Coordinates of C-alpha atoms in Angstrom, one line a residue:
M1 CA 0.0 0.0 0.0
S2 CA 1.2 3.5 -0.8
Y3 CA 1.0 6.1 1.9
P4 CA 0.0 9.8 1.4
Q5 CA 2.5 12.6 2.3
G6 CA 2.9 12.8 6.0
M7 CA 1.9 9.2 6.7
S8 CA 4.3 6.4 7.4
L9 CA 4.5 3.0 9.1
A10 CA 7.1 2.4 11.9
E11 CA 7.9 0.0 14.7
L12 CA 6.3 0.8 18.0
A13 CA 7.8 -2.2 19.8
P14 CA 9.3 -5.5 18.6
G15 CA 6.5 -7.1 16.4
V16 CA 4.2 -4.1 16.9
E17 CA 3.7 -1.5 14.2
Q18 CA 2.3 2.0 14.4
I19 CA 1.0 4.5 11.8
L20 CA 2.7 7.9 12.1
L21 CA 0.8 11.0 10.9
A22 CA 2.7 14.3 10.5
G23 CA 0.2 17.1 9.5
D24 CA 0.2 20.8 9.2
G25 CA 0.6 21.9 12.8
F26 CA -0.3 18.5 14.4
S27 CA 0.8 14.9 14.7
A28 CA -0.8 11.6 15.7
R29 CA 0.0 7.9 16.1
I30 CA -2.2 4.8 15.7
A31 CA -1.0 1.4 17.1
L32 CA -2.1 -1.5 14.9
L33 CA -2.2 -3.5 18.2
G34 CA -5.8 -2.8 19.4
G35 CA -6.5 -0.5 16.4
Q36 CA -5.7 2.2 18.9
L37 CA -5.1 6.0 18.6
I38 CA -2.4 6.5 21.1
D39 CA -1.3 10.1 20.5
Y40 CA -2.7 13.3 19.0
R41 CA -1.2 16.7 19.6
R42 CA -1.0 20.2 18.1
D43 CA 2.4 21.8 17.8
G44 CA 3.3 23.5 21.0
D45 CA 0.4 22.1 23.0
A46 CA 0.0 19.3 25.6
P47 CA -1.0 15.9 24.2
L48 CA -4.7 15.2 24.0
F49 CA -4.3 11.7 25.4
Y50 CA -2.5 10.1 28.3
L51 CA -0.3 7.0 27.5
S52 CA 1.2 5.1 30.4
P53 CA 5.0 4.8 30.3
Q54 CA 4.6 1.3 31.8
T55 CA 2.2 -0.1 29.3
A56 CA 3.1 -3.3 27.4
Y57 CA 3.2 -3.3 23.6
Q58 CA 2.5 -7.0 23.2
P59 CA -0.2 -8.9 21.3
G60 CA -2.6 -10.4 23.9
K61 CA -2.2 -7.3 26.2
A62 CA -4.1 -4.1 26.1
I63 CA -2.3 -0.7 25.8
R64 CA -3.0 1.5 28.7
G65 CA -3.8 4.9 27.3
G66 CA -5.0 6.6 24.1
V67 CA -8.3 5.3 22.9
P68 CA -8.7 1.6 23.5
V69 CA -11.5 -0.1 21.7
C70 CA -13.8 -2.2 24.0
W71 CA -15.6 -4.7 21.7
P72 CA -17.8 -6.7 21.3
W73 CA -18.7 -6.5 24.9
F74 CA -18.0 -3.9 27.6
G75 CA -16.9 -5.0 31.0
A76 CA -17.1 -8.6 31.9
H77 CA -18.4 -11.1 29.3
P78 CA -22.1 -11.6 30.1
S79 CA -21.8 -15.4 30.3
D80 CA -18.2 -16.6 30.2
A81 CA -15.9 -15.5 33.0
G82 CA -12.9 -16.9 31.1
Q83 CA -13.2 -14.3 28.3
P84 CA -11.1 -11.1 28.6
A85 CA -12.6 -8.0 30.1
H86 CA -13.9 -5.5 27.6
G87 CA -13.8 -7.9 24.7
V88 CA -11.1 -9.1 22.2
A89 CA -10.4 -5.9 20.1
R90 CA -7.9 -4.3 22.5
Q91 CA -5.6 -7.3 22.5
Q92 CA -5.4 -8.2 18.8
V93 CA -3.6 -6.7 15.8
W94 CA -5.8 -4.8 13.3
S95 CA -4.9 -4.4 9.6
L96 CA -4.6 -1.2 7.6
S97 CA -7.2 -1.3 4.7
E98 CA -7.2 2.4 3.6
A99 CA -4.9 5.4 3.9
R100 CA -5.4 8.7 2.2
R101 CA -5.1 12.4 2.7
D102 CA -7.7 15.1 1.8
G103 CA -5.9 18.4 2.1
A104 CA -4.9 18.8 5.7
V105 CA -6.9 15.8 6.9
F106 CA -5.8 12.2 7.1
H107 CA -8.3 9.3 6.7
V108 CA -7.3 5.9 8.0
E109 CA -9.4 2.7 7.9
L110 CA -8.6 -0.5 9.9
D111 CA -10.1 -3.9 9.7
G112 CA -10.4 -5.6 13.1
P113 CA -11.1 -9.0 14.6
R114 CA -14.0 -11.2 14.1
H115 CA -15.9 -12.8 16.9
E116 CA -18.8 -15.3 16.6
G117 CA -20.1 -13.8 13.4
L118 CA -19.4 -10.2 14.3
A119 CA -16.8 -8.1 12.4
A120 CA -15.3 -4.7 13.3
K121 CA -14.0 -1.8 11.3
L122 CA -12.5 1.5 12.5
T123 CA -12.4 4.7 10.6
F124 CA -10.3 7.7 11.7
R125 CA -10.5 11.3 10.4
I126 CA -7.6 13.2 11.9
G127 CA -6.8 16.8 11.1
P128 CA -5.8 20.1 12.7
D129 CA -9.3 20.6 13.9
G130 CA -9.5 17.4 15.9
V131 CA -10.3 13.7 15.7
D132 CA -13.2 11.6 14.5
I133 CA -13.4 7.9 15.4
A134 CA -16.1 5.5 14.1
L135 CA -16.4 1.9 15.2
A136 CA -18.6 -0.1 12.8
T137 CA -19.9 -3.5 13.9
M138 CA -21.3 -5.8 11.3
N139 CA -23.3 -8.9 12.1
Q140 CA -22.3 -11.4 9.4
G141 CA -23.8 -14.4 11.2
E142 CA -27.2 -16.0 10.9
S143 CA -28.7 -15.0 14.3
A144 CA -29.2 -11.8 16.2
Q145 CA -26.5 -10.7 18.6
T146 CA -26.2 -8.3 21.4
V147 CA -23.2 -5.9 21.2
S148 CA -21.8 -3.5 23.7
A149 CA -18.7 -1.4 23.1
A150 CA -16.8 1.7 24.1
L151 CA -14.2 4.1 22.7
H152 CA -12.3 4.3 26.0
S153 CA -10.6 7.7 25.7
Y154 CA -7.8 8.5 28.3
F155 CA -7.7 12.3 28.2
A156 CA -4.5 13.8 29.5
V157 CA -5.1 16.5 32.1
S158 CA -2.9 19.0 34.0
D159 CA -4.1 17.6 37.3
I160 CA -7.3 15.8 38.2
E161 CA -8.2 18.4 40.8
Q162 CA -8.1 21.1 38.1
V163 CA -10.8 19.5 35.9
R164 CA -14.6 19.3 35.7
L165 CA -17.1 17.8 33.3
L166 CA -19.9 19.8 31.8
G167 CA -22.9 18.1 30.2
L168 CA -23.6 15.4 32.8
E169 CA -25.7 17.6 35.1
S170 CA -28.7 15.6 36.6
A171 CA -28.1 12.7 34.3
P172 CA -29.2 9.2 35.4
A173 CA -26.3 7.0 36.1
H174 CA -25.1 3.6 37.5
D175 CA -22.3 4.2 40.0
K176 CA -20.4 0.9 39.7
V177 CA -18.2 1.7 42.8
A178 CA -21.2 1.9 45.0
D179 CA -23.3 -0.4 42.8
A180 CA -26.2 2.1 42.9
R181 CA -28.5 3.8 40.5
L182 CA -28.7 7.6 40.9
N183 CA -28.9 11.0 39.3
L184 CA -25.7 13.0 39.1
P185 CA -25.5 16.4 40.8
A186 CA -27.0 19.4 39.0
Q187 CA -23.7 21.2 38.9
P188 CA -20.6 20.3 36.8
F189 CA -19.0 17.0 37.8
R190 CA -15.7 16.9 39.7
F191 CA -13.6 13.9 40.5
N192 CA -13.3 12.9 44.2
G193 CA -12.0 9.4 44.9
E194 CA -12.5 6.4 42.7
V195 CA -15.0 7.1 39.9
D196 CA -16.6 4.4 37.7
L197 CA -19.9 5.8 36.3
L198 CA -22.1 4.6 33.5
V199 CA -24.1 7.7 32.5
Y200 CA -27.2 7.5 30.3
R201 CA -26.9 10.7 28.2
G202 CA -26.1 11.1 24.6
A203 CA -25.4 14.8 24.6
A204 CA -21.9 16.3 24.2
I205 CA -19.6 16.4 27.2
T206 CA -17.0 19.1 27.8
L207 CA -13.8 18.4 29.8
A208 CA -12.7 21.8 31.2
D209 CA -9.1 21.8 32.4
A210 CA -8.3 25.0 34.4
G211 CA -4.6 24.0 34.7
W212 CA -4.0 23.9 31.0
R213 CA -6.7 26.4 30.2
R214 CA -8.2 23.9 27.8
E215 CA -11.6 22.6 26.9
V216 CA -12.1 19.3 25.2
R217 CA -15.5 18.6 23.6
I218 CA -16.6 15.0 23.3
A219 CA -19.5 14.6 20.9
S220 CA -21.0 11.2 20.2
A221 CA -23.2 9.4 17.6
G222 CA -24.9 6.0 17.8
S223 CA -24.6 6.2 21.6
H224 CA -26.8 7.1 24.5
S225 CA -24.3 6.2 27.2
A226 CA -20.9 7.4 28.4
V227 CA -18.5 5.9 30.9
V228 CA -16.5 8.2 33.3
W229 CA -13.6 6.5 35.0
N230 CA -10.6 7.2 37.2
P231 CA -9.0 4.6 39.5
A232 CA -7.8 7.0 42.3
P233 CA -4.7 6.1 44.4
A234 CA -5.7 2.7 45.9
K235 CA -6.8 1.1 42.6
A236 CA -4.0 2.7 40.6
A237 CA -1.5 1.1 42.9
R238 CA -2.9 -2.3 42.0
L239 CA -2.5 -1.7 38.2
A240 CA 0.9 -3.0 37.1
D241 CA 0.9 -1.0 33.9
L242 CA 0.2 2.4 35.6
P243 CA 2.6 4.4 37.7
D244 CA 1.1 4.9 41.2
E245 CA 0.7 8.6 40.9
D246 CA -0.4 8.8 37.3
W247 CA -4.1 8.6 38.2
R248 CA -3.8 12.4 38.6
C249 CA -2.7 12.8 34.9
F250 CA -5.8 11.5 33.1
V251 CA -9.6 11.1 33.1
C252 CA -11.5 8.7 31.0
V253 CA -14.7 9.9 29.3
E254 CA -15.8 7.1 27.0
T255 CA -18.3 7.1 24.2
A256 CA -20.2 3.9 24.7
N257 CA -23.0 1.4 24.1
A258 CA -22.9 0.0 27.6
G259 CA -25.3 -1.3 30.2
D260 CA -28.9 -0.5 29.1
D261 CA -27.5 1.0 25.9
A262 CA -26.2 -2.3 24.4
R263 CA -27.5 -2.8 20.9
Q264 CA -29.2 -5.8 19.3
L265 CA -28.0 -6.5 15.8
A266 CA -30.0 -8.6 13.4
P267 CA -28.2 -10.7 10.8
G268 CA -26.8 -8.4 8.1
A269 CA -27.2 -5.3 10.3
T270 CA -24.5 -2.8 11.0
H271 CA -24.2 -0.4 14.0
V272 CA -21.8 2.6 14.1
L273 CA -20.5 4.0 17.4
A274 CA -18.6 7.3 16.9
C275 CA -17.1 10.2 18.6
R276 CA -15.8 13.6 17.7
L277 CA -13.0 15.1 19.8
D278 CA -11.9 18.7 19.5
F279 CA -10.4 21.2 21.9
S280 CA -9.6 24.9 22.3
R281 CA -8.2 27.3 24.8
S282 CA -10.7 28.2 27.6
G283 CA -12.8 31.2 26.5
E284 CA -12.5 30.4 22.8
A285 CA -15.3 28.9 20.8
L286 CA -15.2 25.1 20.5

């Protein structure tokens, strides 16, 4: 395959390749392991995503950071405890099927794993104005299947105490730490201790970072749920691929089809889960 100007393939780790994108005023990297966008940044700005310095780049292990793809189930497998958490997509190598450039914007398409009649495809649109990611699930089998998924974005932040989330006010949610159904507070959400929330709202969410004076807007399509996650100190210390103090450096705001928002796919049907990520300096229009 020929690559457009500014796009190349390089080794990320032994046996693991990545796609490098060098655009006009921005750069990005996509790991073929997991089909995972692991870096996007504008020149002179902080990275959009957190990537753990202790992550393993090995097939069969998920990369901690960037935008992992949870597919075709989110969380534990509904009936088989021996299956990996969050599905098979994060641990397998995807293949590059399309690479092109339209002006300042790169378009990348990856073919993913197949699982029990389901097939996955990822489409990226990456330019100076931000990132679009679309995960298509095709049911190529002969019976209907239930699919849950998430684009598990690890957003880099200046410090977790400096950030708040707008757009979740009063939303119904499942607090997985407390295992309780509730409505979130009517004011912008702040992180305090371990957070693992499944929020039922399809509206855009804004991550406001006072430390970096940055606002990240997370818009979704094909989704009526979002997952908000941070492990806090105690759980972070139990994660071998995460430095103990790095829980302060990221928050996860995930575009999802999770919980009550799982989708039923008839034979031959396709569902697309997508997110649009863009950011600006605080006070500027998003």
